Coordinates of C-alpha atoms in Angstrom, one line a residue:
Chain A
M156 CA -10.5 -25.6 1.1
T157 CA -12.8 -25.0 -1.7
Q158 CA -14.6 -27.3 -4.1
V159 CA -14.8 -25.9 -7.7
T160 CA -17.7 -27.0 -9.9
L161 CA -17.9 -26.2 -13.6
S162 CA -21.2 -26.9 -15.2
G163 CA -21.8 -26.6 -18.9
L164 CA -19.0 -24.0 -19.0
T165 CA -18.7 -22.6 -22.6
K166 CA -16.6 -19.9 -24.1
I167 CA -17.1 -18.7 -27.7
F168 CA -14.6 -16.1 -28.8
D169 CA -15.8 -15.9 -32.4
E170 CA -19.2 -17.0 -33.7
K171 CA -17.6 -18.5 -36.9
S172 CA -15.1 -20.8 -35.2
P173 CA -15.9 -23.7 -32.8
P174 CA -16.1 -22.9 -29.1
A175 CA -12.8 -22.6 -27.2
V176 CA -14.4 -24.4 -24.3
D177 CA -17.4 -26.5 -25.0
Q178 CA -20.0 -27.6 -22.4
L179 CA -17.4 -28.4 -19.8
D180 CA -18.5 -30.2 -16.6
L181 CA -15.9 -30.7 -14.0
E182 CA -15.9 -31.3 -10.3
I183 CA -12.6 -30.1 -8.9
E184 CA -12.1 -31.7 -5.5
S185 CA -11.3 -29.6 -2.5
G186 CA -7.7 -29.5 -1.4
K187 CA -6.5 -31.6 -4.3
L188 CA -4.1 -30.9 -7.2
T189 CA -5.9 -31.2 -10.5
A190 CA -4.3 -30.9 -13.9
L191 CA -6.0 -29.5 -17.0
L192 CA -4.1 -31.3 -19.7
G193 CA -4.3 -31.1 -23.4
P194 CA -2.5 -29.9 -26.6
S195 CA -2.1 -26.2 -27.1
G196 CA -5.2 -24.4 -28.1
C197 CA -7.5 -27.0 -26.4
G198 CA -9.1 -24.4 -24.1
K199 CA -7.2 -25.1 -20.8
T200 CA -5.9 -21.6 -20.2
T201 CA -9.3 -20.2 -21.2
T202 CA -11.0 -22.4 -18.6
M203 CA -8.5 -21.3 -16.0
K204 CA -9.0 -17.6 -16.8
M205 CA -12.8 -18.1 -16.4
I206 CA -12.3 -19.6 -13.0
A207 CA -10.1 -16.7 -12.0
G208 CA -12.8 -14.3 -13.3
L209 CA -10.4 -12.7 -15.9
L210 CA -12.7 -13.9 -18.7
R211 CA -16.5 -14.0 -18.8
P212 CA -18.0 -17.4 -19.9
T213 CA -20.4 -17.3 -22.8
S214 CA -22.6 -19.7 -20.9
G215 CA -22.6 -22.2 -18.1
D216 CA -21.7 -21.7 -14.5
I217 CA -18.8 -21.8 -12.1
S218 CA -19.4 -22.3 -8.4
F219 CA -17.1 -22.5 -5.3
D220 CA -18.5 -24.8 -2.6
G221 CA -21.9 -24.8 -4.3
D222 CA -22.3 -21.0 -4.7
S223 CA -22.1 -19.4 -8.1
I224 CA -19.3 -16.9 -8.3
L225 CA -19.9 -15.6 -11.8
S226 CA -21.0 -12.2 -10.5
I227 CA -18.0 -11.8 -8.2
P228 CA -15.2 -9.7 -9.7
P229 CA -11.8 -11.3 -9.9
E230 CA -10.3 -9.3 -7.0
D231 CA -12.9 -10.7 -4.6
R232 CA -13.0 -14.3 -5.8
G233 CA -9.9 -15.5 -3.9
A234 CA -8.9 -17.6 -7.0
V235 CA -5.4 -16.4 -7.7
M236 CA -3.8 -17.2 -11.0
V237 CA -0.1 -17.5 -11.6
F238 CA 0.7 -16.7 -15.2
Q239 CA 3.1 -18.8 -17.4
N240 CA 5.5 -15.9 -17.7
Y241 CA 5.4 -15.0 -14.0
L242 CA 4.5 -11.3 -14.6
L243 CA 6.4 -9.9 -11.6
F244 CA 5.7 -6.2 -11.5
P245 CA 9.0 -4.7 -12.8
Y246 CA 8.7 -1.4 -10.9
M247 CA 8.4 -3.0 -7.6
T248 CA 10.9 -4.8 -5.4
I249 CA 10.5 -8.5 -4.6
A250 CA 9.0 -7.7 -1.2
E251 CA 6.5 -5.2 -2.8
N252 CA 5.6 -7.9 -5.4
I253 CA 4.9 -10.6 -2.8
G254 CA 3.2 -8.1 -0.5
F255 CA 1.0 -6.8 -3.3
G256 CA -2.1 -8.9 -2.5
L257 CA -1.9 -8.1 1.2
K258 CA -1.6 -4.4 0.5
M259 CA -4.7 -4.6 -1.7
R260 CA -6.4 -6.3 1.3
K261 CA -5.4 -3.4 3.5
V262 CA -3.3 -5.5 5.8
D263 CA -1.0 -3.3 7.9
R264 CA 2.6 -2.7 6.8
K265 CA 4.3 -4.6 9.7
E266 CA 2.3 -7.7 9.2
I267 CA 2.9 -7.6 5.5
R268 CA 6.7 -7.5 6.2
T269 CA 6.6 -10.5 8.4
R270 CA 4.5 -12.6 6.1
V271 CA 6.7 -11.7 3.1
T272 CA 9.7 -12.9 5.0
D273 CA 7.9 -16.1 5.9
M274 CA 6.9 -16.6 2.2
L275 CA 10.5 -16.1 1.0
D276 CA 11.6 -18.8 3.5
L277 CA 8.8 -21.1 2.2
V278 CA 10.0 -20.7 -1.4
Q279 CA 13.6 -21.0 -0.3
L280 CA 14.7 -17.5 -1.3
P281 CA 15.4 -15.8 2.0
G282 CA 16.9 -12.3 1.9
F283 CA 15.5 -11.4 -1.5
E284 CA 13.3 -8.6 -0.3
D285 CA 15.0 -5.6 -1.8
R286 CA 16.0 -7.1 -5.2
K287 CA 14.2 -6.2 -8.4
P288 CA 12.6 -8.8 -10.6
R289 CA 15.0 -8.4 -13.5
Q290 CA 17.9 -9.4 -11.2
L291 CA 16.4 -12.9 -10.8
S292 CA 16.7 -16.0 -12.9
G293 CA 13.6 -17.6 -14.4
G294 CA 13.4 -20.2 -11.7
Q295 CA 13.6 -17.6 -9.0
Q296 CA 11.0 -15.4 -10.6
Q297 CA 8.7 -18.4 -10.8
R298 CA 9.1 -19.1 -7.1
I299 CA 8.4 -15.4 -6.3
A300 CA 5.3 -15.5 -8.5
L301 CA 4.2 -18.5 -6.5
A302 CA 4.9 -16.8 -3.2
R303 CA 3.0 -13.7 -4.3
A304 CA -0.1 -15.9 -5.0
L305 CA 0.2 -18.0 -1.8
I306 CA 0.6 -15.1 0.6
V307 CA -3.1 -14.2 0.2
Q308 CA -4.1 -17.7 1.2
P309 CA -6.3 -18.2 -1.9
N310 CA -9.3 -20.5 -2.0
V311 CA -8.1 -21.7 -5.3
L312 CA -4.6 -21.6 -6.7
L313 CA -4.5 -21.5 -10.5
L314 CA -1.1 -22.3 -12.2
D315 CA -0.7 -21.7 -15.9
E316 CA 2.0 -24.0 -17.3
P317 CA 4.1 -23.6 -14.1
L318 CA 7.0 -25.6 -15.3
S319 CA 7.2 -25.0 -19.1
N320 CA 9.6 -22.0 -19.0
L321 CA 12.1 -23.8 -16.7
D322 CA 15.2 -25.9 -17.5
A323 CA 14.9 -29.6 -16.9
H324 CA 16.7 -29.7 -13.5
L325 CA 14.8 -26.7 -12.2
R326 CA 11.6 -28.3 -13.3
D327 CA 12.1 -31.3 -10.9
E328 CA 12.9 -28.9 -8.1
M329 CA 9.9 -26.7 -8.8
R330 CA 7.6 -29.7 -9.2
E331 CA 8.6 -30.9 -5.7
L332 CA 8.1 -27.4 -4.3
I333 CA 4.6 -27.1 -5.7
R334 CA 3.7 -30.5 -4.5
R335 CA 5.1 -29.9 -1.0
I336 CA 3.5 -26.5 -0.5
Q337 CA 0.2 -27.7 -2.0
T338 CA 0.1 -30.6 0.5
E339 CA 1.2 -28.5 3.4
M340 CA -1.3 -25.7 2.8
G341 CA -4.1 -27.9 1.4
I342 CA -5.1 -25.3 -1.2
T343 CA -7.4 -26.5 -4.0
T344 CA -5.0 -26.2 -6.9
V345 CA -5.6 -26.4 -10.7
F346 CA -2.7 -26.3 -13.1
V347 CA -2.6 -26.2 -16.8
T348 CA -0.1 -28.2 -18.8
H349 CA 0.4 -29.7 -22.3
D350 CA 3.0 -32.2 -20.9
Q351 CA 1.3 -35.5 -20.0
E352 CA 4.3 -36.6 -17.9
E353 CA 4.1 -33.4 -15.9
A354 CA 0.4 -34.0 -15.3
V355 CA 0.9 -37.6 -14.3
V356 CA 3.8 -36.9 -11.8
L357 CA 2.2 -33.9 -10.2
A358 CA -1.6 -34.2 -10.2
D359 CA -4.1 -36.1 -8.1
R360 CA -6.5 -36.1 -11.0
I361 CA -6.2 -35.2 -14.6
A362 CA -8.9 -33.5 -16.8
L363 CA -7.9 -34.2 -20.4
L364 CA -9.2 -31.7 -22.9
F365 CA -9.2 -31.9 -26.7
D366 CA -10.7 -29.0 -28.7
G367 CA -12.4 -27.5 -25.7
R368 CA -14.2 -30.8 -24.7
L369 CA -13.5 -32.9 -21.7
Q370 CA -12.3 -36.3 -22.8
Q371 CA -11.6 -38.1 -19.5
F372 CA -11.4 -37.0 -15.9
D373 CA -9.6 -39.5 -13.9
V374 CA -6.6 -40.4 -11.7
P375 CA -3.3 -40.5 -13.6
D376 CA -2.8 -44.3 -13.9
A377 CA -6.3 -44.6 -15.5
F378 CA -5.0 -42.8 -18.6
F379 CA -2.5 -45.6 -19.1
E380 CA -4.5 -48.6 -18.0
S381 CA -8.0 -47.7 -19.2
P382 CA -8.1 -44.8 -21.6
Q383 CA -11.6 -44.2 -22.9
S384 CA -10.6 -43.7 -26.6
V385 CA -7.9 -44.3 -29.0
E386 CA -7.0 -40.6 -29.1
I387 CA -6.6 -40.5 -25.3
A388 CA -4.4 -43.7 -25.5
K389 CA -2.3 -42.1 -28.2
F390 CA -1.9 -38.8 -26.2
F391 CA -0.5 -40.9 -23.4
G392 CA 2.1 -42.7 -25.6
G393 CA 0.0 -45.7 -26.6
T394 CA 1.1 -47.0 -30.1
N395 CA -0.5 -50.4 -30.7
F396 CA -4.0 -50.4 -31.9
I397 CA -5.5 -53.4 -33.6
P398 CA -9.1 -53.3 -34.8
G399 CA -11.3 -56.4 -34.2
R400 CA -14.6 -57.7 -32.8
Y401 CA -15.1 -58.1 -29.1
E402 CA -17.2 -60.8 -27.7
G403 CA -17.3 -62.8 -24.4
G404 CA -14.0 -61.6 -23.1
E405 CA -12.2 -62.3 -26.3
I406 CA -11.2 -60.1 -29.2
T407 CA -10.9 -61.5 -32.7
T408 CA -8.5 -59.6 -35.0
A409 CA -6.9 -60.1 -38.4
I410 CA -3.9 -61.6 -36.7
G411 CA -5.7 -63.9 -34.3
R412 CA -7.9 -64.1 -31.2
F413 CA -6.8 -62.8 -27.8
R414 CA -8.1 -63.2 -24.4
A415 CA -9.0 -59.7 -23.0
P416 CA -11.0 -59.5 -19.8
R417 CA -10.5 -55.7 -19.5
S418 CA -12.6 -53.5 -21.7
A419 CA -14.3 -50.1 -22.1
V420 CA -17.1 -51.6 -24.2
A421 CA -19.4 -54.6 -23.8
G422 CA -19.0 -56.0 -27.2
G423 CA -19.1 -55.4 -31.0
D424 CA -16.6 -53.6 -33.1
A425 CA -13.7 -52.6 -31.0
V426 CA -10.0 -51.9 -30.9
L427 CA -7.4 -53.9 -29.0
S428 CA -4.9 -51.6 -27.4
I429 CA -1.7 -52.7 -25.7
R430 CA 1.1 -50.4 -24.5
P431 CA 4.5 -51.1 -26.0
E432 CA 5.9 -52.0 -22.6
A433 CA 3.4 -54.8 -22.2
V434 CA 4.4 -56.6 -25.5
T435 CA 6.9 -59.3 -24.9
L436 CA 9.1 -61.0 -27.4
G437 CA 10.4 -64.6 -27.5
A438 CA 8.4 -66.3 -24.8
D439 CA 5.6 -68.5 -26.2
G440 CA 2.8 -68.3 -23.6
G441 CA -0.9 -67.9 -24.2
N442 CA -2.1 -64.9 -26.3
S443 CA 0.9 -65.3 -28.6
V444 CA 1.3 -64.9 -32.4
M445 CA 4.3 -65.2 -34.6
G446 CA 5.8 -62.0 -35.9
R447 CA 8.9 -60.9 -37.8
I448 CA 11.3 -58.2 -36.4
R449 CA 11.5 -55.4 -38.8
S450 CA 13.8 -53.0 -37.0
H451 CA 15.1 -52.1 -33.6
V452 CA 16.6 -49.2 -31.7
Y453 CA 18.8 -49.5 -28.7
V454 CA 18.1 -46.6 -26.4
G455 CA 20.2 -47.6 -23.4
R456 CA 17.6 -47.8 -20.6
Y457 CA 15.4 -49.9 -22.9
A458 CA 15.2 -51.2 -26.5
R459 CA 12.4 -50.6 -29.0
F460 CA 11.5 -53.2 -31.6
R461 CA 9.1 -52.9 -34.5
V462 CA 7.5 -56.2 -35.3
T463 CA 5.2 -57.1 -38.2
L464 CA 2.3 -59.4 -37.6
G465 CA 0.8 -60.1 -41.0
D466 CA -0.4 -56.7 -42.2
I467 CA -0.1 -55.1 -38.8
E468 CA 3.0 -53.6 -37.2
V469 CA 3.3 -53.3 -33.4
E470 CA 5.9 -51.7 -31.2
A471 CA 7.5 -53.4 -28.3
V472 CA 9.6 -51.7 -25.6
T473 CA 11.8 -54.3 -23.9
D474 CA 14.7 -54.9 -21.7
P475 CA 17.8 -53.5 -23.5
G476 CA 19.5 -56.9 -23.3
Q477 CA 17.1 -58.3 -25.8
V478 CA 18.9 -56.6 -28.7
K479 CA 21.5 -59.3 -28.3
L480 CA 18.9 -62.1 -28.6
F481 CA 17.1 -61.0 -31.8
N482 CA 18.2 -59.8 -35.2
D483 CA 16.1 -57.9 -37.7
G484 CA 14.2 -60.4 -39.8
D485 CA 14.0 -63.1 -37.1
E486 CA 10.7 -64.8 -36.6
V487 CA 9.7 -64.5 -32.9
P488 CA 6.6 -65.3 -30.8
V489 CA 4.9 -62.1 -29.7
T490 CA 2.9 -62.2 -26.6
F491 CA 0.1 -59.8 -25.4
D492 CA -0.4 -60.2 -21.7
S493 CA -4.2 -60.6 -21.4
N494 CA -4.3 -58.5 -18.3
K495 CA -2.6 -55.7 -20.0
I496 CA -4.8 -55.7 -23.1
W497 CA -7.4 -52.9 -22.9
V498 CA -10.3 -53.0 -25.4
I499 CA -11.6 -49.6 -26.5
G500 CA -14.6 -48.7 -28.7
P501 CA -13.9 -48.3 -32.4
A502 CA -11.8 -45.2 -33.2
A503 CA -14.4 -43.9 -35.8
A504 CA -17.0 -43.4 -33.0
H505 CA -14.8 -40.7 -31.5
E506 CA -14.0 -38.8 -34.6
Chain B
M195 CA 52.4 -30.1 -23.7
V196 CA 49.0 -29.6 -25.1
D197 CA 47.8 -27.7 -22.1
T198 CA 50.7 -25.2 -22.2
K199 CA 49.9 -24.6 -25.8
I200 CA 46.3 -24.0 -25.4
E201 CA 46.4 -21.8 -22.3
P202 CA 48.2 -18.7 -23.6
T203 CA 45.9 -18.6 -26.6
A204 CA 42.8 -18.7 -24.4
A205 CA 44.3 -15.9 -22.2
G206 CA 45.2 -13.9 -25.3
A207 CA 41.7 -14.2 -26.6
G208 CA 40.3 -13.1 -23.3
G209 CA 42.6 -10.1 -23.3
V210 CA 41.4 -9.0 -26.8
A211 CA 37.8 -9.4 -25.8
A212 CA 38.3 -7.2 -22.7
E213 CA 40.1 -4.6 -24.7
D214 CA 37.4 -4.5 -27.3
K215 CA 34.8 -4.1 -24.6
E216 CA 36.7 -1.2 -23.1
R217 CA 37.0 0.5 -26.5
R218 CA 33.3 0.1 -27.1
F219 CA 32.6 1.5 -23.7
S220 CA 34.6 4.6 -24.3
W221 CA 32.8 5.1 -27.6
R222 CA 29.6 5.2 -25.7
I223 CA 30.8 7.9 -23.4
T224 CA 32.1 9.9 -26.4
G225 CA 28.8 9.5 -28.1
R226 CA 27.0 10.8 -25.0
W227 CA 29.2 13.9 -24.9
V228 CA 28.7 14.5 -28.6
G229 CA 25.0 14.3 -27.9
I230 CA 25.0 16.7 -25.0
T231 CA 27.2 19.2 -26.9
G232 CA 24.8 19.0 -29.9
L233 CA 21.8 19.4 -27.7
L234 CA 23.3 22.5 -26.1
A235 CA 24.4 23.9 -29.5
F236 CA 21.0 23.5 -31.0
L237 CA 18.9 24.4 -28.0
V238 CA 20.8 26.9 -26.0
A239 CA 23.0 28.6 -28.6
P240 CA 20.1 30.2 -30.5
I241 CA 18.9 31.8 -27.3
V242 CA 22.3 33.6 -26.7
P243 CA 21.9 36.2 -29.5
L244 CA 18.3 36.7 -28.5
F245 CA 19.5 37.5 -25.0
V246 CA 22.2 39.9 -26.3
W247 CA 19.5 41.6 -28.4
S248 CA 17.4 42.1 -25.3
I249 CA 20.0 44.0 -23.4
S250 CA 21.4 46.0 -26.4
F251 CA 20.8 49.7 -27.0
R252 CA 22.9 50.4 -30.0
W253 CA 24.0 47.5 -32.2
F254 CA 24.9 48.3 -35.8
Y255 CA 26.9 46.5 -38.5
P256 CA 29.8 45.6 -38.4
A257 CA 30.0 45.5 -34.5
I258 CA 30.1 41.9 -33.2
L259 CA 28.6 42.9 -29.9
P260 CA 26.3 45.9 -29.1
T261 CA 28.1 49.2 -28.6
E262 CA 25.7 50.3 -25.8
Y263 CA 23.6 48.2 -23.4
S264 CA 20.4 49.0 -21.7
A265 CA 17.8 47.3 -19.5
R266 CA 15.0 49.1 -21.3
A267 CA 13.6 46.0 -23.0
W268 CA 13.5 44.0 -19.8
T269 CA 11.9 46.8 -18.0
E270 CA 9.2 47.0 -20.7
V271 CA 8.7 43.2 -20.4
I272 CA 8.3 43.4 -16.6
T273 CA 6.2 46.6 -16.3
P274 CA 2.6 45.9 -15.6
H275 CA 1.1 48.1 -18.4
N276 CA 2.3 45.8 -21.1
D277 CA 1.0 42.8 -19.1
V278 CA 3.6 40.4 -20.5
L279 CA 3.5 38.3 -17.4
G280 CA -0.3 38.1 -17.6
V281 CA -0.1 37.0 -21.2
A282 CA 2.6 34.5 -20.3
W283 CA 0.3 33.1 -17.6
N284 CA -2.5 32.9 -20.1
T285 CA -0.4 31.1 -22.5
A286 CA 0.8 28.6 -19.8
L287 CA -2.8 28.1 -18.6
I288 CA -4.0 27.3 -22.2
A289 CA -1.0 25.0 -22.8
L290 CA -1.6 23.2 -19.5
V291 CA -5.3 22.7 -20.1
V292 CA -4.6 21.5 -23.6
T293 CA -2.0 19.1 -22.2
A294 CA -4.3 17.7 -19.6
L295 CA -7.1 17.2 -22.2
S296 CA -4.7 15.6 -24.6
I297 CA -3.7 13.1 -21.9
L298 CA -7.3 12.4 -20.9
L299 CA -8.3 11.7 -24.5
G300 CA -5.1 10.5 -26.0
V301 CA -4.2 7.8 -23.5
P302 CA -7.5 5.8 -23.9
A303 CA -7.4 6.3 -27.7
G304 CA -3.8 5.2 -27.9
R305 CA -4.6 2.1 -25.8
A306 CA -7.4 1.2 -28.2
L307 CA -5.2 1.6 -31.2
G308 CA -2.1 -0.1 -29.7
L309 CA -3.9 -3.1 -28.1
Y310 CA -6.9 -4.0 -30.1
E311 CA -7.7 -5.0 -33.6
F312 CA -11.1 -3.7 -34.7
R313 CA -12.9 -2.9 -38.0
G314 CA -11.9 0.4 -39.5
K315 CA -8.7 0.7 -37.5
R316 CA -6.7 1.9 -40.5
L317 CA -9.3 4.5 -41.1
V318 CA -9.1 5.8 -37.5
E319 CA -5.3 5.9 -37.7
W320 CA -5.5 8.0 -40.9
M321 CA -8.1 10.3 -39.3
I322 CA -5.8 10.8 -36.4
L323 CA -2.8 11.5 -38.6
A324 CA -4.8 13.8 -40.9
P325 CA -4.4 17.0 -38.8
I326 CA -0.7 16.6 -39.0
I327 CA -0.6 16.0 -42.7
V328 CA -3.2 18.6 -43.8
P329 CA -2.0 22.2 -43.5
G330 CA -3.3 23.7 -40.3
L331 CA -4.4 26.9 -42.0
A332 CA -6.8 25.1 -44.3
V333 CA -8.3 23.2 -41.4
V334 CA -8.7 26.2 -39.1
L335 CA -10.5 28.3 -41.7
G336 CA -13.2 25.6 -41.8
I337 CA -13.2 25.3 -38.1
H338 CA -13.5 29.0 -37.7
V339 CA -16.8 29.2 -39.4
L340 CA -18.1 26.4 -37.2
F341 CA -16.8 28.0 -34.0
I342 CA -18.4 31.3 -34.8
R343 CA -21.7 29.5 -35.1
A344 CA -21.1 27.7 -31.9
G345 CA -20.0 30.9 -30.1
L346 CA -16.6 29.5 -29.5
S347 CA -14.5 32.0 -31.5
N348 CA -12.7 34.8 -29.7
S349 CA -12.7 32.8 -26.5
I350 CA -10.2 30.8 -24.5
P351 CA -12.2 27.6 -24.6
G352 CA -12.3 27.9 -28.4
V353 CA -8.5 28.4 -28.5
I354 CA -8.0 25.4 -26.2
L355 CA -10.3 23.2 -28.4
V356 CA -8.5 24.2 -31.6
H357 CA -5.1 23.5 -30.0
L358 CA -6.2 19.9 -29.5
V359 CA -6.3 19.5 -33.3
P360 CA -2.5 19.3 -33.6
T361 CA -1.8 18.0 -30.1
L362 CA -4.1 15.0 -29.9
P363 CA -2.5 13.1 -32.9
Y364 CA 0.9 13.3 -31.2
M365 CA -0.4 12.1 -27.9
T366 CA -2.5 9.3 -29.4
L367 CA 0.4 8.1 -31.6
V368 CA 2.9 8.1 -28.8
M369 CA 0.5 6.2 -26.6
S370 CA -0.4 3.7 -29.2
G371 CA 3.3 2.9 -29.6
V372 CA 3.6 2.5 -25.8
F373 CA 0.6 0.2 -25.6
A374 CA 1.8 -1.9 -28.6
N375 CA 4.7 -3.0 -26.3
Y376 CA 2.5 -3.4 -23.2
D377 CA 1.3 -6.7 -21.8
T378 CA -2.2 -6.4 -20.4
D379 CA -1.7 -9.6 -18.5
F380 CA 0.0 -7.5 -15.9
E381 CA -3.4 -5.9 -15.2
L382 CA -5.1 -9.3 -15.1
Q383 CA -2.4 -10.5 -12.7
A384 CA -3.0 -7.5 -10.4
R385 CA -6.8 -8.1 -10.5
S386 CA -6.4 -11.7 -9.7
L387 CA -4.2 -10.8 -6.7
G388 CA -6.9 -8.6 -5.3
A389 CA -6.5 -5.2 -6.9
S390 CA -9.6 -3.2 -7.8
R391 CA -10.0 -1.8 -11.3
W392 CA -8.9 1.6 -10.0
A393 CA -5.9 0.3 -8.0
T394 CA -4.8 -1.6 -11.0
Q395 CA -4.8 1.5 -13.2
R396 CA -2.9 3.5 -10.6
L397 CA -0.3 0.9 -9.5
I398 CA 0.2 -1.2 -12.6
T399 CA -0.8 0.6 -15.8
L400 CA 0.3 4.1 -14.9
P401 CA 3.9 3.3 -13.9
A402 CA 4.3 1.3 -17.1
I403 CA 3.0 4.0 -19.4
F404 CA 4.3 7.0 -17.5
P405 CA 7.4 7.7 -19.7
G406 CA 5.1 7.7 -22.8
V407 CA 2.6 10.1 -21.1
V408 CA 5.5 12.4 -20.2
V409 CA 6.7 12.4 -23.8
G410 CA 3.2 12.9 -25.2
A411 CA 2.5 15.7 -22.7
L412 CA 5.8 17.4 -23.6
F413 CA 4.7 17.4 -27.3
A414 CA 1.3 18.7 -26.4
F415 CA 2.6 21.4 -24.1
I416 CA 5.2 22.7 -26.6
I417 CA 2.8 22.6 -29.6
S418 CA 0.2 24.6 -27.7
W419 CA 2.7 27.0 -26.1
S420 CA 4.2 28.0 -29.5
Q421 CA 0.9 28.0 -31.5
Y422 CA 0.5 31.1 -33.6
V423 CA -1.9 30.6 -36.5
L424 CA -4.6 28.7 -34.7
T425 CA -4.6 31.1 -31.7
L426 CA -4.7 34.2 -34.0
L427 CA -7.6 32.9 -36.1
I428 CA -9.8 31.4 -33.4
G429 CA -8.8 33.9 -30.7
G430 CA -9.5 36.7 -33.1
G431 CA -7.1 39.0 -31.3
Q432 CA -9.2 38.7 -28.1
V433 CA -7.1 35.9 -26.7
Q434 CA -3.5 37.1 -26.3
T435 CA -0.7 34.6 -26.1
L436 CA 3.1 35.0 -26.1
P437 CA 3.6 34.0 -29.7
L438 CA 1.1 36.7 -30.8
L439 CA 2.8 39.3 -28.6
L440 CA 6.2 38.3 -29.8
F441 CA 5.3 38.5 -33.4
G442 CA 4.0 42.1 -32.9
F443 CA 7.4 43.2 -31.6
V444 CA 9.6 41.4 -34.1
R445 CA 9.4 44.3 -36.6
S446 CA 8.8 47.3 -34.3
D447 CA 11.3 46.6 -31.5
P448 CA 13.9 43.9 -31.8
A449 CA 15.2 44.4 -28.3
I450 CA 11.8 43.7 -26.7
A451 CA 11.3 40.9 -29.2
G452 CA 14.6 39.5 -27.9
A453 CA 13.6 39.7 -24.3
L454 CA 10.2 38.2 -25.1
S455 CA 11.9 35.3 -27.0
V456 CA 13.9 34.5 -23.9
V457 CA 10.7 34.4 -21.8
F458 CA 9.1 32.4 -24.5
I459 CA 11.8 29.8 -25.0
L460 CA 12.7 29.2 -21.3
P461 CA 9.7 27.2 -20.2
A462 CA 10.1 24.9 -23.2
V463 CA 13.8 24.3 -22.4
I464 CA 13.0 23.7 -18.7
V465 CA 10.2 21.2 -19.6
L466 CA 12.5 19.5 -22.0
L467 CA 15.3 19.2 -19.5
L468 CA 13.0 18.0 -16.8
S469 CA 11.7 15.2 -19.0
S470 CA 14.9 14.4 -20.8
R471 CA 15.4 11.1 -19.0
Y472 CA 12.2 9.9 -20.6
L473 CA 13.4 10.8 -24.0
S474 CA 16.4 8.4 -24.2
G475 CA 16.6 6.2 -27.3
D476 CA 15.7 3.0 -25.6
N477 CA 12.4 4.4 -24.3
A478 CA 9.4 2.6 -25.5
A479 CA 7.6 5.9 -26.2
V480 CA 10.3 7.2 -28.5
G481 CA 10.3 3.8 -30.1
G482 CA 6.6 4.3 -30.7
I483 CA 7.2 7.5 -32.6
G484 CA 9.7 5.5 -34.7
N485 CA 6.9 3.1 -35.6
I486 CA 4.7 5.8 -37.3

């Protein structure tokens, strides 16, 4: 169990371009599963390589349980990284691959053999000892790569896009395997992903990075319920943003005034955000305005409507049955549930 | 009805595909035999007349084979006073040292060229190619003056150094081709799993680049082993190697020249055959040469 602390961590590859990782402060909890999430090129893999010791930070510090580990070479850090493309050593058998870390630690041959067998059981590939990596499917290679990292009982397990090279059905299986092993062994685990759904399903906490900067570090549901900026809300699938002025628990916009007790700002210029699932059509309660249905799509599990409210267009995701109730062009009351409205600071402040 | 119609067609298609596969397969085998025959014809066949020369005593036109045979030439080659074996050993020693130095210098250079982008990379590539493009004689005349001043002429170290001029480019270019197809993340992965720098080189890098090293070393060895002009000029007659010895006999005694040629060619053929499995077409190292 190791707590990983990043403080002011910065990596500059090229003086002329902006830093790949910029003044990153992060407290990665011991024994938890933390996701580094962000679009490609946001510095997540760079951060991970710095933790593993495979890349030297330009400035800042990394510590494990309070002790700086910057001067410790990668082989002695006990932070094992599993690369996105598995990188099983092609000249070695599966048993030699998994046993590699133990061999480097001078563990005796017999013990390596027993522990390799245990590991193969753990990743549900028993009897694979003598195969060669190229005889394995992508999903199997991934599990071997995981076993190879876990066998050394690392302080920190670093997974780079662990699910991105897998088919959809394998992805669910792998996700469960990672979760199960991580909980069982209680290893502090950091994984990198560009897929917000993957991060939400798998992680205890998510660190969202844009352009090498930390945007928000929070539990998964917070990114849906209380994103700290419009960009964050957009990254997590938010689509409805209406500018206005926030005062005394109410936000006044071009299309009307709404009660909104939940907010990230105290008052002033702000943006009303509401997730499309929280927009209801037809029922005239409080917090309603009249809108006109512009178009709709029937998706099966749900239906998606685009509704115009004056100059503003909002998206509503509803029960699929609603396509039978409304036609394009109909006037309908549109309701924003006041508890689902989240008021964010103005978008411009985050540019 | 529909089912019965479709099924035979599908089976038919499968049959054609299988046949096609079989035919292609047999072409591959034929190709391999053509290759082996060609290799033998071009590598081994030229040695046969040399060998016949070496055991002939009388061989005049229009006889197809010598009219009288003799072991004289081979006795001459083996007797100590000609010191052929000593010279052969010398030649081998020089070639081995040259090969070792080529590996030591060419592998890191090839890694730098194959993996990294840096300023002046094109220039470095041209500088490395230059000794192959510029005629060796012109280069060595300049080097000769320099070596005399440095006290390196007429000595084995001098000859070894000058042999590096043509061998290093081959080694470096082969290795840069190998490293261009090499993923250094494997090394990072090994480090992360607990391997020291040295263990990583030995267990991860070396097995990956080994075929390329073999191919490069083969070039270096053969180039050095068969070097004539550079050895003659820098060695100044003080350093004797097989090519020099052989050249002396070509006019004076064809039988001895024939015997010497066999001694001369054999190591090259043996080395080639030993490393032949690394020379196959799908080898990254050979691909690297193709990239030049």
